[in-house]
Amino acid sequence: MDQKTVVVGSRLPRTDGLAKACGTTQYLDDLTIEGCWVGGTVRARVPRGRIREIRQDLSFDWSRAVLVTARDIPGLNVVSMIRDDYPALADPLVSFPTQAVALIAAPDPETLREALAAVSMDVEELPPVLTVEDSIACTQVIWGDSNVMDEYSVVSGNAEGAFASADLIVEGIYRTKHQEHVYLEPQGMAAIPREDGSLEVIGSMQCPYYVHSALVKGLGFSPEKVMVRQTETGGGFGGKEDYPSILGLHAALLALKSGRPVKMVYDRKEDLLCTTKRHPSVIRHRTGVKKDGTLVAAEIDIILDGGAFTTMSKVVLSRSILHATGCYFIPHVSVRARAVATNTPPNGAFRGFGVPQSNFAIERHMDRIAEILGMDPLDLRKKNILKNGSSFPYGQVLGEGMSAELVLDRVLEMSGYREKRRLFAEENRKNPFLRKGIGLSLGLHGGGFTGSGEEYISGSSSVRVSGGERVEVLVSSVEMGQGASTVLAMIAAETLGLDLMSVVHHVPDTSVVPNSGPTVASRTTMYVGKTVQDACISLVEQMAEKAAELEEFAGKRFSYEKGVFAAGEKDRIPFFEMAKRLASFPGILSATARYRPIPGFSWDESTYTGDAYKAYAWIANVVEVEVDMDTFEISPRKAYVSAEIGKAVSPVLASGQIEGGSLQAFGYAYLEDVGMKNGSYTTAHLNQYLIPTTLDTPDFSVDLQEVPFSGGPYGAKGLGELPMDSGAPALVAAVGHAAGVFPEGIPVTGEYLHSLLRKNKKERKAGEQ
Ligand code: MTE
Ligand code: MOS
């Protein structure tokens, strides 16, 4: 199915690149909105409690500002997401310290600051639940009747019985902490009331229709009275999947009460302290192994810290459990996964969506098993790697694109892993102060929504010929740095046989674009791209058919190829020329296509079995680090990555995604550390929350493998989240190799590394006595 393509697969520059590089792109904060006020938030400040009273200090002149509390909400007091458990404003219960209690709008930031300082609260404090251990033990019931927000299990074979046939049982507990997205542009939304009583809400977001639904519910408006428009978005990484619904509703409430446009743009501090993060996890593995390294049975227990409300936890957890055994075949498996509530800010979507946690645990556990068996981690992986015909614990057997071994072999070739592993160990004996280490990991990511999610949302895309020689791609999918604008335009240009400059994708507006679904789950290229391709095919078909009704072509049958309608040798009409001739026929110059279920896949939600994803992307990483044994500083030096992503629509952007996502995973592994105290984040500044800079970026070698997926446009699969899933365990393994320790959690900060080395020293001493 490898088709010959011209635009798809070529190394064209991204369509939004120049404006972003030159700084001319306008983000929400750059936009001047006539008569606009600024909005701010009064927060609870206690992890758990009951609000008795909200007080307005009367020394402030309240005619200069507008205050909104839960009483002013015209619709339901919820931010509608997967579940309606998250109140837009606390009333009267407080469930986490940064929870919004009231909102204020004022004409300028100075007045807003004064007004915010003039609000106080009388809150009866209640004992909070701050850890997942306390949540499970139900020291206090803070959510539902057991604190468990969601629970899933996946069982294959008979794990309990199969443990008896194992030569040994290896156990381990692996922990990951919060991670902050650090999109370049902080969260920001604005609401603009219109004269006809409708409301326009604009801002930085991934999912215009999610925001739309939340507004309809929270405001009690009919859907056509709310219009949501994305503004240029400076990165999302999942953080703008849920939060814009909250902030959009807040801005809307202030706009309705004040009768003016209101803009709310968080500064970095408010963004770091108040917005969602990646779910912390505690994952226990218990594995039955044969002496030769064959895995026979596994019991896995996954716990995610959901924070106070569900946001996306239900689906994040689902992805965690479905990726729990990573790239390995284990015949007997029993996995239990729970998301539990704590009185901490709700955790939400973040690139990888539950997989980075699961994959860290399984990859670390493979290293532990290898260490116990005295095997090289590579040999253990090779022995158990998923192959054609292997099944996942939920029963899926892939008919195509099972590429774990392919990427592993490629990365070994690129990196010289085996020789270096031996060589570094030797060198470290000679130079024990600056040690080198090399580590390996694998990963996979199911593209698009889980199970029947794509069938359920059944997204559609449109294309239309606009004035001049332009085709517009009309979708609700957004550009947020990942390249959707370029990739979708490339797919349309390829299908229509036009050049890339003839196709545009704008920031979506819900009153103009169909619902092609949210910009999440690495689904844009693979699923939205497919409907864009289908819409383009429909467009030329209907144009060809209609052409026969034109007087000059009466009865002629047109075919279409490479941008030209042809009926015999004489009548060869280029696309835009034909569009001009057909302009008077209504509806002929636009077409819409809806998601068509891909045959051969089925998923049973009630038993959690079947084809969880239609295609998976695969990745293998080898990371080399240096560890300074005096300062405990870790420096990633080289990163080799091989990824199998189906057809790379834009190889430049695909490689960029792999590098950027890997770097984000490296930050997660050793630098990024969200501080917590009494249910609040304490890292309020980017000099406390460190992310990798260019100086921390290793030298990357990226290799793309393209095994076309028959269901994707030109064979493409999703790849945006894949690199985030698997960089961390490779880096941690490399640190372990260098320093002779076994980190079980991330981030491996200098302090953690130091404590592991001290423990080693103590154990050695104890052994000598
Ligand atoms: N890359 C950049 N530069 N900026 C982003 O915000 N988001 C990631 C990933 N890559 C992101 C990114 C996340 S969380 C997802 S789900 C995918 O892009 C979504 O885009 P796609 O569907 O086009 O892959
Ligand atoms: Mo990505 S976490 O699915 O927005």
PDB file of C-alpha atoms in Angstrom, residues 251-354:
ATOM      1  CA  ALA A 251     -14.268  34.379  31.952  1.00  0.00           C
ATOM      2  CA  ALA A 252     -17.807  33.823  30.673  1.00  0.00           C
ATOM      3  CA  LEU A 253     -19.357  34.235  34.142  1.00  0.00           C
ATOM      4  CA  LEU A 254     -17.529  37.524  34.613  1.00  0.00           C
ATOM      5  CA  ALA A 255     -18.488  38.736  31.148  1.00  0.00           C
ATOM      6  CA  LEU A 256     -22.163  37.961  31.765  1.00  0.00           C
ATOM      7  CA  LYS A 257     -22.260  39.691  35.114  1.00  0.00           C
ATOM      8  CA  SER A 258     -20.273  42.766  34.026  1.00  0.00           C
ATOM      9  CA  GLY A 259     -21.827  42.947  30.567  1.00  0.00           C
ATOM     10  CA  ARG A 260     -18.358  43.527  29.084  1.00  0.00           C
ATOM     11  CA  PRO A 261     -15.620  41.500  27.483  1.00  0.00           C
ATOM     12  CA  VAL A 262     -13.367  39.944  30.119  1.00  0.00           C
ATOM     13  CA  LYS A 263      -9.935  38.479  29.579  1.00  0.00           C
ATOM     14  CA  MET A 264      -8.205  36.111  31.980  1.00  0.00           C
ATOM     15  CA  VAL A 265      -4.578  35.327  31.276  1.00  0.00           C
ATOM     16  CA  TYR A 266      -2.598  33.542  33.980  1.00  0.00           C
ATOM     17  CA  ASP A 267       0.948  34.620  34.659  1.00  0.00           C
ATOM     18  CA  ARG A 268       3.501  31.840  34.977  1.00  0.00           C
ATOM     19  CA  LYS A 269       3.135  31.696  38.744  1.00  0.00           C
ATOM     20  CA  GLU A 270      -0.630  31.252  38.732  1.00  0.00           C
ATOM     21  CA  ASP A 271      -0.309  28.755  35.896  1.00  0.00           C
ATOM     22  CA  LEU A 272       2.291  26.685  37.786  1.00  0.00           C
ATOM     23  CA  LEU A 273       0.344  26.780  41.050  1.00  0.00           C
ATOM     24  CA  CYS A 274      -3.206  26.231  39.812  1.00  0.00           C
ATOM     25  CA  THR A 275      -3.440  24.282  36.560  1.00  0.00           C
ATOM     26  CA  THR A 276      -3.499  20.512  36.064  1.00  0.00           C
ATOM     27  CA  LYS A 277      -0.400  18.326  36.082  1.00  0.00           C
ATOM     28  CA  ARG A 278       0.483  14.756  35.132  1.00  0.00           C
ATOM     29  CA  HIS A 279      -0.940  12.169  37.581  1.00  0.00           C
ATOM     30  CA  PRO A 280       1.575  10.884  40.117  1.00  0.00           C
ATOM     31  CA  SER A 281       1.617   7.077  40.203  1.00  0.00           C
ATOM     32  CA  VAL A 282       2.510   4.140  42.389  1.00  0.00           C
ATOM     33  CA  ILE A 283       2.772   0.925  40.372  1.00  0.00           C
ATOM     34  CA  ARG A 284       3.529  -2.466  41.841  1.00  0.00           C
ATOM     35  CA  HIS A 285       4.794  -5.320  39.655  1.00  0.00           C
ATOM     36  CA  ARG A 286       5.018  -8.948  40.660  1.00  0.00           C
ATOM     37  CA  THR A 287       6.360 -11.181  37.932  1.00  0.00           C
ATOM     38  CA  GLY A 288       6.960 -14.895  37.593  1.00  0.00           C
ATOM     39  CA  VAL A 289      10.098 -15.611  35.541  1.00  0.00           C
ATOM     40  CA  LYS A 290      11.916 -18.666  34.222  1.00  0.00           C
ATOM     41  CA  LYS A 291      15.687 -18.918  34.771  1.00  0.00           C
ATOM     42  CA  ASP A 292      16.289 -18.236  31.081  1.00  0.00           C
ATOM     43  CA  GLY A 293      14.370 -14.951  31.385  1.00  0.00           C
ATOM     44  CA  THR A 294      11.011 -16.028  29.969  1.00  0.00           C
ATOM     45  CA  LEU A 295       8.191 -14.099  31.628  1.00  0.00           C
ATOM     46  CA  VAL A 296       5.358 -16.428  32.608  1.00  0.00           C
ATOM     47  CA  ALA A 297       2.990 -14.426  34.778  1.00  0.00           C
ATOM     48  CA  ALA A 298       2.440 -10.917  36.034  1.00  0.00           C
ATOM     49  CA  GLU A 299       0.360  -9.164  38.615  1.00  0.00           C
ATOM     50  CA  ILE A 300       0.315  -5.401  38.274  1.00  0.00           C
ATOM     51  CA  ASP A 301      -1.358  -2.872  40.524  1.00  0.00           C
ATOM     52  CA  ILE A 302      -1.630   0.708  39.272  1.00  0.00           C
ATOM     53  CA  ILE A 303      -2.627   3.642  41.430  1.00  0.00           C
ATOM     54  CA  LEU A 304      -2.954   7.137  40.008  1.00  0.00           C
ATOM     55  CA  ASP A 305      -3.445  10.213  42.137  1.00  0.00           C
ATOM     56  CA  GLY A 306      -6.444  11.896  40.553  1.00  0.00           C
ATOM     57  CA  GLY A 307      -6.424  14.977  42.759  1.00  0.00           C
ATOM     58  CA  ALA A 308      -9.749  16.382  43.942  1.00  0.00           C
ATOM     59  CA  PHE A 309     -11.907  15.965  40.811  1.00  0.00           C
ATOM     60  CA  THR A 310     -12.056  13.614  37.820  1.00  0.00           C
ATOM     61  CA  THR A 311     -11.137  15.894  34.890  1.00  0.00           C
ATOM     62  CA  MET A 312      -9.621  13.252  32.542  1.00  0.00           C
ATOM     63  CA  SER A 313      -8.597  10.648  35.146  1.00  0.00           C
ATOM     64  CA  LYS A 314     -11.023   8.004  33.926  1.00  0.00           C
ATOM     65  CA  VAL A 315      -9.508   7.863  30.454  1.00  0.00           C
ATOM     66  CA  VAL A 316      -5.942   8.458  31.594  1.00  0.00           C
ATOM     67  CA  LEU A 317      -6.322   5.411  33.838  1.00  0.00           C
ATOM     68  CA  SER A 318      -7.747   3.378  30.993  1.00  0.00           C
ATOM     69  CA  ARG A 319      -4.673   4.081  28.889  1.00  0.00           C
ATOM     70  CA  SER A 320      -2.399   3.248  31.836  1.00  0.00           C
ATOM     71  CA  ILE A 321      -3.898  -0.186  32.269  1.00  0.00           C
ATOM     72  CA  LEU A 322      -3.939  -0.978  28.552  1.00  0.00           C
ATOM     73  CA  HIS A 323      -0.227  -0.154  28.229  1.00  0.00           C
ATOM     74  CA  ALA A 324       0.752  -1.854  31.516  1.00  0.00           C
ATOM     75  CA  THR A 325       2.777  -4.712  30.033  1.00  0.00           C
ATOM     76  CA  GLY A 326       4.585  -2.450  27.578  1.00  0.00           C
ATOM     77  CA  CYS A 327       6.204  -4.096  24.561  1.00  0.00           C
ATOM     78  CA  TYR A 328       6.362  -7.569  26.114  1.00  0.00           C
ATOM     79  CA  PHE A 329       4.377 -10.738  25.853  1.00  0.00           C
ATOM     80  CA  ILE A 330       3.319 -12.286  29.152  1.00  0.00           C
ATOM     81  CA  PRO A 331       0.884 -15.211  28.825  1.00  0.00           C
ATOM     82  CA  HIS A 332      -0.820 -14.855  32.208  1.00  0.00           C
ATOM     83  CA  VAL A 333      -1.579 -11.368  33.408  1.00  0.00           C
ATOM     84  CA  SER A 334      -3.768  -9.735  36.016  1.00  0.00           C
ATOM     85  CA  VAL A 335      -3.797  -5.953  36.214  1.00  0.00           C
ATOM     86  CA  ARG A 336      -5.821  -3.763  38.522  1.00  0.00           C
ATOM     87  CA  ALA A 337      -5.859  -0.003  38.109  1.00  0.00           C
ATOM     88  CA  ARG A 338      -7.403   2.650  40.306  1.00  0.00           C
ATOM     89  CA  ALA A 339      -7.542   6.430  40.236  1.00  0.00           C
ATOM     90  CA  VAL A 340      -8.090   7.802  43.707  1.00  0.00           C
ATOM     91  CA  ALA A 341      -9.001  11.212  45.037  1.00  0.00           C
ATOM     92  CA  THR A 342      -6.822  13.457  47.199  1.00  0.00           C
ATOM     93  CA  ASN A 343      -7.299  17.058  48.371  1.00  0.00           C
ATOM     94  CA  THR A 344      -4.750  18.293  45.852  1.00  0.00           C
ATOM     95  CA  PRO A 345      -5.345  20.121  42.558  1.00  0.00           C
ATOM     96  CA  PRO A 346      -6.997  17.830  39.989  1.00  0.00           C
ATOM     97  CA  ASN A 347      -4.502  16.103  37.720  1.00  0.00           C
ATOM     98  CA  GLY A 348      -5.300  15.999  34.065  1.00  0.00           C
ATOM     99  CA  ALA A 349      -4.194  15.227  30.558  1.00  0.00           C
ATOM    100  CA  PHE A 350      -0.495  15.338  29.736  1.00  0.00           C
ATOM    101  CA  ARG A 351       1.237  13.998  26.630  1.00  0.00           C
ATOM    102  CA  GLY A 352       1.345  10.227  26.982  1.00  0.00           C
ATOM    103  CA  PHE A 353      -1.895  10.224  28.997  1.00  0.00           C
ATOM    104  CA  GLY A 354      -1.104   7.556  31.616  1.00  0.00           C
TER     105      GLY A 354
END
